Amino acid sequence: AQSVTQLDSQVPVFEEAPVELRCNYSSSVSVYLFWYVQYPNQGLQLLLKYLSGSTLVKGINGFEAEFNKSQTSFHLRKPSVHISDTAEYFCAVTPNSGGSNYKLTFGKGTLLTVNP
Amino acid sequence: GAVVSQHPSWVICKSGTSVKIECRSLDFQATTMFWYRQFPKQSLMLMATSNEGSKATYEQGVEKDKFLINHASLTLSTLTVTSAHPEDSSFYICSAPRMGWAYNEQFFGPGTRLTVL
């Protein structure tokens, strides 16, 4: 089984400041890792994913994340945030073994609030 | 990218009535779809896996007789909340994985807000 811990339930920042949203996971098998963004009353949109290869992955809207296997972390970063980045962010994992690579396990989410 | 739609986007119903929510993959076929439930300010909780042509697989603690799932075709799954009660009020989201060579990326619907009075 997998579990995902998002260490911060809320992160307030000022516009144009850098931000890091933290995510740690636990799994007995290798996993794929994801970050999703959810705007109010909407579904989830994929920001970025780590499947294999380079541990630094770049996503949409200027976000990037780094996979650290030894620390079992996948923190999300953006060097300069905008008001429009205000949303809920979810970290998720799924086993990377064959047919079981469907079910996603989500963290509890981090509400990023960007203030002017 | 792939598109998954849900209908309706929001519904208000009286306690004791049944509500059907549709999830469609618009530009790809999905033999599997997932139904999630999300309470305010909480994460998504997987309710069940919808399988085309066979019975749905429910997660532990989810009442299969209350949340009826039908995967009628390769592009449509429906979730029926039977005899809805106020505690069933929630945001319901579906997702569908699209076949890829390395990973079957999941695409999420926009969600359905259910309010039971």
Short mmCIF file of C-alpha atoms in Angstrom, two decimals:
data_model
loop_
_atom_site.label_atom_id
_atom_site.label_comp_id
_atom_site.label_asym_id
_atom_site.label_seq_id
_atom_site.Cartn_x
_atom_site.Cartn_y
_atom_site.Cartn_z
CA ALA A 1 0.00 0.00 0.00
CA GLN A 2 1.01 3.57 -0.52
CA SER A 3 0.53 6.72 1.53
CA VAL A 4 1.20 10.37 0.78
CA THR A 5 1.88 13.11 3.28
CA GLN A 6 1.62 16.75 2.40
CA LEU A 7 3.22 18.49 5.29
CA ASP A 8 1.49 21.83 4.91
CA SER A 9 -2.27 22.17 4.71
CA GLN A 10 -2.02 25.86 3.85
CA VAL A 11 0.75 27.98 2.39
CA PRO A 12 0.22 31.73 2.09
CA VAL A 13 2.72 33.67 0.02
CA PHE A 14 3.01 37.05 -1.61
CA GLU A 15 2.89 37.50 -5.35
CA GLU A 16 6.23 37.02 -7.12
CA ALA A 17 7.70 35.17 -4.14
CA PRO A 18 9.05 31.64 -4.52
CA VAL A 19 7.12 28.73 -3.10
CA GLU A 20 7.72 25.11 -2.19
CA LEU A 21 4.95 22.65 -1.45
CA ARG A 22 6.20 19.57 0.30
CA CYS A 23 5.25 15.98 -0.37
CA ASN A 24 6.56 12.77 1.13
CA TYR A 25 5.40 9.30 0.28
CA SER A 26 5.63 5.79 1.59
CA SER A 27 5.50 2.69 -0.56
CA SER A 28 6.79 -0.86 -0.56
CA VAL A 29 7.07 -0.80 -4.36
CA SER A 30 8.36 1.67 -6.90
CA VAL A 31 5.91 4.39 -7.77
CA TYR A 32 5.08 7.07 -10.24
CA LEU A 33 4.55 10.50 -8.68
CA PHE A 34 2.25 13.34 -9.63
CA TRP A 35 1.20 16.82 -8.70
CA TYR A 36 -2.31 17.96 -9.53
CA VAL A 37 -3.92 21.38 -9.17
CA GLN A 38 -7.56 21.95 -8.38
CA TYR A 39 -9.25 25.29 -8.80
CA PRO A 40 -12.50 25.90 -6.87
CA ASN A 41 -15.36 23.67 -7.94
CA GLN A 42 -13.33 22.07 -10.68
CA GLY A 43 -11.72 18.73 -11.32
CA LEU A 44 -8.01 18.04 -11.17
CA GLN A 45 -5.46 19.14 -13.71
CA LEU A 46 -2.10 17.44 -14.00
CA LEU A 47 0.80 19.81 -13.28
CA LEU A 48 3.64 17.36 -13.74
CA LYS A 49 4.65 13.77 -13.27
CA TYR A 50 7.71 11.68 -12.56
CA LEU A 51 7.85 8.30 -14.29
CA SER A 52 11.58 7.70 -14.69
CA GLY A 53 14.79 9.38 -15.80
CA SER A 54 15.80 12.84 -14.66
CA THR A 55 14.71 13.49 -11.11
CA LEU A 56 13.92 17.11 -11.88
CA VAL A 57 10.69 17.37 -13.79
CA LYS A 58 9.15 20.47 -15.25
CA GLY A 59 5.44 20.98 -15.62
CA ILE A 60 2.95 23.52 -16.74
CA ASN A 61 2.60 27.07 -15.45
CA GLY A 62 6.26 27.28 -14.47
CA PHE A 63 6.13 24.58 -11.80
CA GLU A 64 8.82 21.98 -11.27
CA ALA A 65 9.40 19.16 -8.83
CA GLU A 66 12.31 17.05 -7.76
CA PHE A 67 12.11 13.37 -6.97
CA ASN A 68 14.36 12.33 -4.11
CA LYS A 69 14.28 8.58 -3.70
CA SER A 70 16.39 8.45 -0.55
CA GLN A 71 14.15 10.94 1.20
CA THR A 72 10.99 9.62 -0.48
CA SER A 73 10.04 13.16 -1.35
CA PHE A 74 8.61 14.95 -4.37
CA HIS A 75 8.46 18.63 -3.50
CA LEU A 76 6.83 21.11 -5.85
CA ARG A 77 8.44 24.48 -6.50
CA LYS A 78 7.85 27.66 -8.41
CA PRO A 79 10.35 30.54 -8.40
CA SER A 80 7.77 33.30 -8.70
CA VAL A 81 4.07 32.83 -8.07
CA HIS A 82 1.12 34.72 -9.47
CA ILE A 83 -2.29 35.47 -8.03
CA SER A 84 -3.71 32.97 -10.50
CA ASP A 85 -1.73 30.17 -8.83
CA THR A 86 -4.08 30.31 -5.87
CA ALA A 87 -5.55 26.82 -5.74
CA GLU A 88 -5.43 23.47 -3.98
CA TYR A 89 -2.47 21.27 -4.87
CA PHE A 90 -2.46 17.51 -4.49
CA CYS A 91 0.46 15.15 -4.53
CA ALA A 92 -0.34 11.60 -5.64
CA VAL A 93 1.36 8.27 -6.27
CA THR A 94 0.57 5.06 -8.06
CA PRO A 95 2.50 1.79 -8.26
CA ASN A 96 4.50 1.53 -11.46
CA SER A 97 4.01 -2.19 -11.78
CA GLY A 98 2.05 -3.20 -14.87
CA GLY A 99 -1.71 -3.30 -14.58
CA SER A 100 -1.84 -1.73 -11.16
CA ASN A 101 -0.66 1.61 -12.42
CA TYR A 102 -4.15 3.01 -12.31
CA LYS A 103 -5.16 3.70 -8.74
CA LEU A 104 -3.94 6.99 -7.41
CA THR A 105 -3.34 7.62 -3.74
CA PHE A 106 -3.65 11.29 -2.91
CA GLY A 107 -2.25 13.44 -0.17
CA LYS A 108 -4.61 15.66 1.77
CA GLY A 109 -3.78 18.69 -0.31
CA THR A 110 -2.11 22.03 0.23
CA LEU A 111 -4.01 25.24 -0.25
CA LEU A 112 -1.72 27.79 -1.85
CA THR A 113 -2.94 31.33 -1.39
CA VAL A 114 -1.09 34.05 -3.27
CA ASN A 115 -1.63 37.50 -1.87
CA PRO A 116 -0.98 40.79 -3.70
CA GLY B 1 -5.22 16.57 -24.13
CA ALA B 2 -7.89 14.04 -23.44
CA VAL B 3 -11.23 15.23 -22.15
CA VAL B 4 -13.49 13.71 -19.56
CA SER B 5 -16.88 15.26 -18.97
CA GLN B 6 -19.39 14.92 -16.16
CA HIS B 7 -23.07 15.65 -16.11
CA PRO B 8 -24.63 17.34 -14.32
CA SER B 9 -22.11 19.78 -12.92
CA TRP B 10 -24.32 20.36 -9.92
CA VAL B 11 -27.56 18.90 -8.60
CA ILE B 12 -29.82 19.59 -5.66
CA CYS B 13 -32.27 16.91 -4.61
CA LYS B 14 -34.59 16.02 -1.78
CA SER B 15 -33.69 13.42 0.78
CA GLY B 16 -34.79 9.95 -0.30
CA THR B 17 -34.49 10.51 -4.03
CA SER B 18 -31.93 8.98 -6.35
CA VAL B 19 -29.45 10.92 -8.42
CA LYS B 20 -27.52 9.75 -11.47
CA ILE B 21 -24.18 11.24 -12.43
CA GLU B 22 -22.60 10.56 -15.82
CA CYS B 23 -18.93 10.41 -16.65
CA ARG B 24 -17.86 10.37 -20.30
CA SER B 25 -14.50 10.09 -21.99
CA LEU B 26 -14.96 12.28 -25.03
CA ASP B 27 -12.03 11.42 -27.25
CA PHE B 28 -10.73 8.08 -26.04
CA GLN B 29 -12.07 4.78 -24.87
CA ALA B 30 -11.82 3.80 -21.24
CA THR B 31 -12.39 0.25 -20.06
CA THR B 32 -11.81 1.49 -16.54
CA MET B 33 -13.03 4.62 -14.83
CA PHE B 34 -12.72 5.74 -11.24
CA TRP B 35 -15.17 7.50 -8.96
CA TYR B 36 -13.96 9.75 -6.17
CA ARG B 37 -15.67 11.63 -3.43
CA GLN B 38 -14.33 14.86 -2.03
CA PHE B 39 -15.60 16.59 1.09
CA PRO B 40 -14.95 20.31 1.56
CA LYS B 41 -11.29 21.11 2.07
CA GLN B 42 -10.35 17.43 1.98
CA SER B 43 -8.62 15.13 -0.42
CA LEU B 44 -10.15 12.82 -2.97
CA MET B 45 -11.19 9.46 -1.66
CA LEU B 46 -11.51 6.64 -4.15
CA MET B 47 -14.97 5.11 -3.95
CA ALA B 48 -14.92 2.51 -6.67
CA THR B 49 -13.41 1.31 -9.90
CA SER B 50 -15.85 1.07 -12.78
CA ASN B 51 -15.14 -1.73 -15.25
CA GLU B 52 -16.72 -1.88 -18.69
CA GLY B 53 -18.72 -5.04 -19.09
CA SER B 54 -18.31 -6.25 -15.52
CA LYS B 55 -19.13 -5.34 -11.96
CA ALA B 56 -17.57 -2.38 -10.27
CA THR B 57 -14.98 -2.85 -7.56
CA TYR B 58 -15.75 -0.91 -4.41
CA GLU B 59 -13.29 0.36 -1.85
CA GLN B 60 -13.64 -0.75 1.72
CA GLY B 61 -16.42 1.04 3.53
CA VAL B 62 -18.31 2.12 0.41
CA GLU B 63 -21.85 0.76 0.22
CA LYS B 64 -22.28 -0.79 -3.20
CA ASP B 65 -26.06 -0.87 -2.89
CA LYS B 66 -26.13 2.83 -2.22
CA PHE B 67 -23.66 3.90 -4.88
CA LEU B 68 -24.63 1.97 -8.00
CA ILE B 69 -22.10 2.04 -10.80
CA ASN B 70 -22.75 1.04 -14.37
CA HIS B 71 -20.12 1.09 -17.10
CA ALA B 72 -22.40 0.77 -20.08
CA SER B 73 -19.92 1.46 -22.84
CA LEU B 74 -16.25 2.22 -23.42
CA THR B 75 -16.95 5.93 -23.02
CA LEU B 76 -19.62 6.11 -20.34
CA SER B 77 -19.81 5.28 -16.65
CA THR B 78 -22.67 6.29 -14.38
CA LEU B 79 -22.85 6.64 -10.62
CA THR B 80 -26.30 6.52 -9.06
CA VAL B 81 -26.67 7.66 -5.49
CA THR B 82 -29.75 5.82 -4.30
CA SER B 83 -32.02 7.14 -1.56
CA ALA B 84 -29.76 10.10 -1.05
CA HIS B 85 -29.44 11.68 2.37
CA PRO B 86 -27.83 14.95 3.46
CA GLU B 87 -24.65 13.14 4.48
CA ASP B 88 -24.22 12.12 0.83
CA SER B 89 -23.78 15.76 -0.11
CA SER B 90 -20.33 16.02 -1.58
CA PHE B 91 -18.27 16.71 -4.68
CA TYR B 92 -18.06 13.64 -6.89
CA ILE B 93 -15.26 13.38 -9.43
CA CYS B 94 -14.59 10.72 -12.01
CA SER B 95 -11.40 9.92 -13.84
CA ALA B 96 -10.44 7.75 -16.77
CA PRO B 97 -6.99 6.44 -17.70
CA ARG B 98 -5.92 6.72 -21.30
CA MET B 99 -3.60 4.04 -22.63
CA GLY B 100 -0.02 5.17 -23.06
CA TRP B 101 3.19 3.35 -23.79
CA ALA B 102 4.72 3.99 -20.40
CA TYR B 103 1.87 4.99 -18.23
CA ASN B 104 -1.89 5.23 -18.52
CA GLU B 105 -2.39 8.85 -17.62
CA GLN B 106 -5.59 9.61 -15.80
CA PHE B 107 -7.82 12.42 -16.89
CA PHE B 108 -10.31 13.90 -14.48
CA GLY B 109 -13.79 15.15 -15.02
CA PRO B 110 -14.78 18.60 -13.76
CA GLY B 111 -16.79 17.14 -10.89
CA THR B 112 -20.43 17.11 -9.81
CA ARG B 113 -21.59 18.97 -6.73
CA LEU B 114 -24.41 17.06 -5.04
CA THR B 115 -26.50 18.76 -2.39
CA VAL B 116 -29.15 16.71 -0.63
CA LEU B 117 -31.75 18.70 1.28
#
